[in-house]
GROMACS .gro file of C-alpha atoms in nm:
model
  229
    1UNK     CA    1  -2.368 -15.020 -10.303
    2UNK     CA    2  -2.418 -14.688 -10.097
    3UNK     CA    3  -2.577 -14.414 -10.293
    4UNK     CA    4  -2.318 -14.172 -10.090
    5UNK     CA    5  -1.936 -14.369 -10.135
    6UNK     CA    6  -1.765 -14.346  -9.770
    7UNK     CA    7  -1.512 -14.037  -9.847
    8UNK     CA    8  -1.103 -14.048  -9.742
    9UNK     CA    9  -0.910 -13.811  -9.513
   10UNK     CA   10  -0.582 -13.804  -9.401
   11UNK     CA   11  -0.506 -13.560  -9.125
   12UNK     CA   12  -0.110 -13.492  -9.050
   13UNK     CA   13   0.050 -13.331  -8.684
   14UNK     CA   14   0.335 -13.207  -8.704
   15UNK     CA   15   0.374 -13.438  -8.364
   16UNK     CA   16   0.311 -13.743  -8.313
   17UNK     CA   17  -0.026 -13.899  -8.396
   18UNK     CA   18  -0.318 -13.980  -8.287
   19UNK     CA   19  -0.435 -13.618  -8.210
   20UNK     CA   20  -0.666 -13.672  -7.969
   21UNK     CA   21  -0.671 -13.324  -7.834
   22UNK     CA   22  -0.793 -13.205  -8.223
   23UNK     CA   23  -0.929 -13.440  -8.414
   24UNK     CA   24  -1.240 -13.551  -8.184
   25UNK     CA   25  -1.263 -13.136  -8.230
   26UNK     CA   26  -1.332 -13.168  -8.572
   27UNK     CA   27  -1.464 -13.520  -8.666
   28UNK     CA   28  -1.806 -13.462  -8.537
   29UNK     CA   29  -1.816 -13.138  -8.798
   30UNK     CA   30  -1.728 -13.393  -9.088
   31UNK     CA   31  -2.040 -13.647  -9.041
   32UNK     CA   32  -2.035 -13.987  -9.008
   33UNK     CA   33  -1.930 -14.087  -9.398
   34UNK     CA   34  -1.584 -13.969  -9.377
   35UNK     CA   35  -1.326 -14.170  -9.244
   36UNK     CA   36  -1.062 -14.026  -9.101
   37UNK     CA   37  -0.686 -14.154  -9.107
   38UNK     CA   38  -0.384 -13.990  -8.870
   39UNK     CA   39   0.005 -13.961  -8.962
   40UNK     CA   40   0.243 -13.801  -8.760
   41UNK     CA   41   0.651 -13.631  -8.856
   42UNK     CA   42   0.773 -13.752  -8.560
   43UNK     CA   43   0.588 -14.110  -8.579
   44UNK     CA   44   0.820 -14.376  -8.540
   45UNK     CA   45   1.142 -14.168  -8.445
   46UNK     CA   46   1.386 -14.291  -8.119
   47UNK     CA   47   1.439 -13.964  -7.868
   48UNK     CA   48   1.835 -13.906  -8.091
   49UNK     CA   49   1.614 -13.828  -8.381
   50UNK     CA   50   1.351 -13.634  -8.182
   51UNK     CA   51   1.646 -13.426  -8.000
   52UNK     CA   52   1.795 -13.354  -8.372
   53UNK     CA   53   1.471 -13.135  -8.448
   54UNK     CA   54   1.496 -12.921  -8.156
   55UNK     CA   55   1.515 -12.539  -8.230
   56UNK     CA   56   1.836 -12.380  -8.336
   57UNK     CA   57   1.915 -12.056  -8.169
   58UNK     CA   58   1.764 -11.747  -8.340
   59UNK     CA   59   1.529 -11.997  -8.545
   60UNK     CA   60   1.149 -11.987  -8.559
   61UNK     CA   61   0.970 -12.282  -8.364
   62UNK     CA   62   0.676 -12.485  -8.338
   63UNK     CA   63   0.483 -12.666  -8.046
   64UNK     CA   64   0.332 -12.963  -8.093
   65UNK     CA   65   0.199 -13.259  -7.900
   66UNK     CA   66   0.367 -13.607  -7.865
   67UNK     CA   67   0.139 -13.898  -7.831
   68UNK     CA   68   0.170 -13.921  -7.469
   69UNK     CA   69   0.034 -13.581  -7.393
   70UNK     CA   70   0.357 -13.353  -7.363
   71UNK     CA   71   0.446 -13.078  -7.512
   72UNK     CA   72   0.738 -13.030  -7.760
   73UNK     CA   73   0.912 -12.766  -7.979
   74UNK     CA   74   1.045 -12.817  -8.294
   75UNK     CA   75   1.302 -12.625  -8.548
   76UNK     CA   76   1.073 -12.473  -8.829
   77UNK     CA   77   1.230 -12.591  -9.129
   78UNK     CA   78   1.326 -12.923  -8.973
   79UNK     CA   79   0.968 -13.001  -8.902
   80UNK     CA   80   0.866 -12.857  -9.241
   81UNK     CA   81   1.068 -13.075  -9.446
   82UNK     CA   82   0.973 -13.400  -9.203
   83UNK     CA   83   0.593 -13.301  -9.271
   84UNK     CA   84   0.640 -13.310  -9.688
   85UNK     CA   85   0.844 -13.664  -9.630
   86UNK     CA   86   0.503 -13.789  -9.446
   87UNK     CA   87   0.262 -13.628  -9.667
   88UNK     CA   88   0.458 -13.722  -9.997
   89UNK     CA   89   0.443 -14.076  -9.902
   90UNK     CA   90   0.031 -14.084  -9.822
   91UNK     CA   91  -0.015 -13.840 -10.162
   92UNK     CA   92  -0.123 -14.173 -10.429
   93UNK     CA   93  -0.309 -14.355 -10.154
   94UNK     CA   94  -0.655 -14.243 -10.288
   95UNK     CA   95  -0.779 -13.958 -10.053
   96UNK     CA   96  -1.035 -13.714 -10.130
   97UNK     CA   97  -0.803 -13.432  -9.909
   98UNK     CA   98  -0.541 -13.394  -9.732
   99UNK     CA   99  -0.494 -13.162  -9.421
  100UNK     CA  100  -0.194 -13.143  -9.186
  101UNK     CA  101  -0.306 -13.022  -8.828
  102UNK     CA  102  -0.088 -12.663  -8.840
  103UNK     CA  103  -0.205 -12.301  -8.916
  104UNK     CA  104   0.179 -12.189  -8.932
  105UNK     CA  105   0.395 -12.449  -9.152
  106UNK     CA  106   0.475 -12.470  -9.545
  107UNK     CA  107   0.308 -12.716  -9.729
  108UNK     CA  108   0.480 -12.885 -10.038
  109UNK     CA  109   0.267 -12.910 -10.344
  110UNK     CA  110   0.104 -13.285 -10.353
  111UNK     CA  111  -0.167 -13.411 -10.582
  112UNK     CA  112  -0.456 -13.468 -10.384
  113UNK     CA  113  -0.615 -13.187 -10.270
  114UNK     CA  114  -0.427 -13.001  -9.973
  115UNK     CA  115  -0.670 -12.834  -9.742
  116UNK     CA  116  -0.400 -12.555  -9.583
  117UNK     CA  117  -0.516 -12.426  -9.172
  118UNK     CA  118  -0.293 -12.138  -9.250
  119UNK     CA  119  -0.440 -12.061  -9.602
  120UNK     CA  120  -0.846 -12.110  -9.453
  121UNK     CA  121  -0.778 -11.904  -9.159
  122UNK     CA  122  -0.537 -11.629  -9.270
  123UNK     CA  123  -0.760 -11.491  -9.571
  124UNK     CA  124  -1.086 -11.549  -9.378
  125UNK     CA  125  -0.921 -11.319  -9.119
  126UNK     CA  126  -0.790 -11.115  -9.304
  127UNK     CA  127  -1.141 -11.059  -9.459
  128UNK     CA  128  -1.285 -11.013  -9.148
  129UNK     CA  129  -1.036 -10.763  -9.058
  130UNK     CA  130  -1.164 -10.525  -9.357
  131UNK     CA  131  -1.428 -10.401  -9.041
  132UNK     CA  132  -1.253 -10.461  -8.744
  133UNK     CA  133  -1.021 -10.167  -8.580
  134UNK     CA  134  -0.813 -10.393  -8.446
  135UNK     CA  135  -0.780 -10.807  -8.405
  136UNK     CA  136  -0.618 -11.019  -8.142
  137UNK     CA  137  -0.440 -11.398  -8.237
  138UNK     CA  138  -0.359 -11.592  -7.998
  139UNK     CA  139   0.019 -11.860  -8.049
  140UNK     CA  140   0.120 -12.098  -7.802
  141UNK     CA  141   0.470 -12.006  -7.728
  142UNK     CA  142   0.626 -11.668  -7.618
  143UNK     CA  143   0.909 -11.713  -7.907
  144UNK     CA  144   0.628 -11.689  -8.160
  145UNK     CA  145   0.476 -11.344  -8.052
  146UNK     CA  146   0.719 -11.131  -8.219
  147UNK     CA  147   0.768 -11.345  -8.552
  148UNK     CA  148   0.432 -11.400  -8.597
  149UNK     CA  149   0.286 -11.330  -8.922
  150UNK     CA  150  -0.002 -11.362  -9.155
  151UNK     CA  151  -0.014 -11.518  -9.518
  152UNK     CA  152  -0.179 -11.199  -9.570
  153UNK     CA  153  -0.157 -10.877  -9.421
  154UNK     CA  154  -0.441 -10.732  -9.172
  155UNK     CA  155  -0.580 -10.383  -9.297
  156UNK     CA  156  -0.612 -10.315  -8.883
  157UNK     CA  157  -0.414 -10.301  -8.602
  158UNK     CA  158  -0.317 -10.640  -8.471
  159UNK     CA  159  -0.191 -10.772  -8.141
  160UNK     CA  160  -0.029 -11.104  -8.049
  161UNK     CA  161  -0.042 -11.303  -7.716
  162UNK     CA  162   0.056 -11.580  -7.632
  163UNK     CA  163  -0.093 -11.923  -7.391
  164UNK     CA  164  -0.022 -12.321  -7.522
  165UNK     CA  165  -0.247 -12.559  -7.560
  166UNK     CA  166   0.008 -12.822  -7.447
  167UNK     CA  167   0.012 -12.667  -7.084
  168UNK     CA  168   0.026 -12.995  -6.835
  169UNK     CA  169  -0.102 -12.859  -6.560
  170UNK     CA  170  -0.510 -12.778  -6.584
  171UNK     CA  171  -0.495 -12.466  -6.330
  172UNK     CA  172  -0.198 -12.269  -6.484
  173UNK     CA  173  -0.403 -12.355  -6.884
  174UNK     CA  174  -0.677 -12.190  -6.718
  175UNK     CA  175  -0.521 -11.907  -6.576
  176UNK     CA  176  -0.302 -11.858  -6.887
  177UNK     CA  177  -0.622 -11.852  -7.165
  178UNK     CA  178  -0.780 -11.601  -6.884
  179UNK     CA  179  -0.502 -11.377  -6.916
  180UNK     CA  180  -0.462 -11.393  -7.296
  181UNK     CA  181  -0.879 -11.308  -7.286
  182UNK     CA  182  -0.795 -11.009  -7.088
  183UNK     CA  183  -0.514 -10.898  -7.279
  184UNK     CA  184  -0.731 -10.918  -7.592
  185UNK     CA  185  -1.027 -10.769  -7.451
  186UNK     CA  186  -1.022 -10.422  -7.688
  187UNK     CA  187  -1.043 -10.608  -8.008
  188UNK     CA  188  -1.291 -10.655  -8.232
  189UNK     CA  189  -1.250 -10.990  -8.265
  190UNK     CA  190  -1.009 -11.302  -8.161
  191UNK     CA  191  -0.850 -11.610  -8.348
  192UNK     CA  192  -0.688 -11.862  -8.168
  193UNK     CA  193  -0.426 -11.905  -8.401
  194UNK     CA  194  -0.356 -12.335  -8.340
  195UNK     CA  195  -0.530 -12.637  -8.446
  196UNK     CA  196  -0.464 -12.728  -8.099
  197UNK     CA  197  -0.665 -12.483  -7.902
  198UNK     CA  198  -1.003 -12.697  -7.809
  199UNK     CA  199  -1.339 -12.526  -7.744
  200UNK     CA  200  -1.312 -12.550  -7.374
  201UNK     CA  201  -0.980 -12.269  -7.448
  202UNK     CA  202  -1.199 -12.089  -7.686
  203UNK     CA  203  -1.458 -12.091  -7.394
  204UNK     CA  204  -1.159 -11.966  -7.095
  205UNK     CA  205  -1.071 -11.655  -7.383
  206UNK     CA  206  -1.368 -11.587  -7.447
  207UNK     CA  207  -1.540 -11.498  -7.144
  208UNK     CA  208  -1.218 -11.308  -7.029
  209UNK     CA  209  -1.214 -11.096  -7.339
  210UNK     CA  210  -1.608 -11.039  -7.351
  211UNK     CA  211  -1.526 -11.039  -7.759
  212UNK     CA  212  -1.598 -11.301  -8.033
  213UNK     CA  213  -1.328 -11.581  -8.103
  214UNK     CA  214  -1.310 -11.808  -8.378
  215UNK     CA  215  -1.114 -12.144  -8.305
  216UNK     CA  216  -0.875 -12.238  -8.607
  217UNK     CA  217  -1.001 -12.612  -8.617
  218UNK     CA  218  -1.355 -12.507  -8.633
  219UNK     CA  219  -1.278 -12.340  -8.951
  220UNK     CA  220  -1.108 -12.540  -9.100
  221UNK     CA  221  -1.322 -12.866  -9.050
  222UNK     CA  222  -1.618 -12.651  -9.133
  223UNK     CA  223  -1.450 -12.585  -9.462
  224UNK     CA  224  -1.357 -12.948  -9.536
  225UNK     CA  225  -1.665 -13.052  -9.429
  226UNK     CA  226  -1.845 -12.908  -9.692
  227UNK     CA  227  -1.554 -13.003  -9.933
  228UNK     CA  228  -1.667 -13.379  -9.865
  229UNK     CA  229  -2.030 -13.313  -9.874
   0.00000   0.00000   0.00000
């Protein structure tokens, strides 16, 4: 018998699953003796049930990425309540964590551990922020900018652009993650607030803004990493 048992994670999208814009992101951080499972919300469901979670008017969205590649947005509260249906079911299967792919949704109390995006990256921002004068956060839909918020408040001055990760076209992703870098260029420091952004976006902001920016995946697999260890 191994000295080091193989440990258990179940990742959850919001989408449809496999990730695999994120999770090749973030296995790499977790070494070789986790294993990682996938479960989507919208696994399994015909295009009538996929067309009953679009947005309502007036109602706070979310992007996220269908198996195929494409982009789609999704009423808050009816993806929220599809993600604790998914989650609740996988909660007594025997995993050492549990970590649904968003920075932005509410997670239902489970049993096993629940490692939160939102929770990781919002209070390691937010300490961060304690020396910053001001800090940029990048969302992937124009609708978000103006309701976005924190778990926690920043103690500095904040601004929010936007740029998806779910852009089809390569040229227009690149010219849009250039654009939020240049928008963003007099902060202290940027967060690219999705567990979809990849490094190569991280990269394109980056070297437009001239600033540090942290990737939202990176932190949290960094943190679950060590969680496993």
């Amino acid at each position: 018998m191994s000295a080091h048992p193989r440990r258990r994670v179940a990742f959850f999208t919001i989408g449809q699953s496999p990730r695999s814009d994120v999770v090749p992101e973030m296995a790499p951080l977790l070494g070789e003796r986790v294993r990682i499972d996938e479960f989507g919300a919208l696994d399994g469901l015909d295009a009538a049930a996929l067309a009953a979670m679009a947005p309502r008017p007036g109602e706070y969205r979310y992007a996220t990425r269908l198996r195929d590649g494409s982009q789609i947005e999704l009423d808050a509260a009816a993806a929220e309540a599809r993600l604790a249906e998914v989650m609740g079911h996988v909660d007594a299967a025997g995993y050492d964590a549990l970590v649904p792919l968003c920075t932005g949704t509410a997670i239902a109390p489970m049993r096993t551990l629940v490692v939160e995006p939102q929770q990781v990256v919002d209070h390691l921002v937010a300490g961060l922020a304690e020396h910053c004068r001001k800090v940029g956060l990048v969302v992937p839909l124009e609708a978000q900018v103006d309701a976005f918020h924190m778990v926690v408040p920043l103690s500095c001055e904040s601004q929010v652009v936007h740029a998806s990760p779910y852009e089809a076209d390569p040229g227009q992703a690149e010219r849009n993650f250039a654009r939020a870098g240049r928008e963003l260029a007099s902060c202290d420091l940027i967060v690219m607030h999705c567990m979809g952004y990849a490094e190569r976006m991280r990269a394109a902001v980056a070297q437009a803004a001239g600033r540090p920016v942290l990737l939202s995946n990176r932190m949290v697999a960094r943190t679950l990493a060590q969680i496993l260890e």
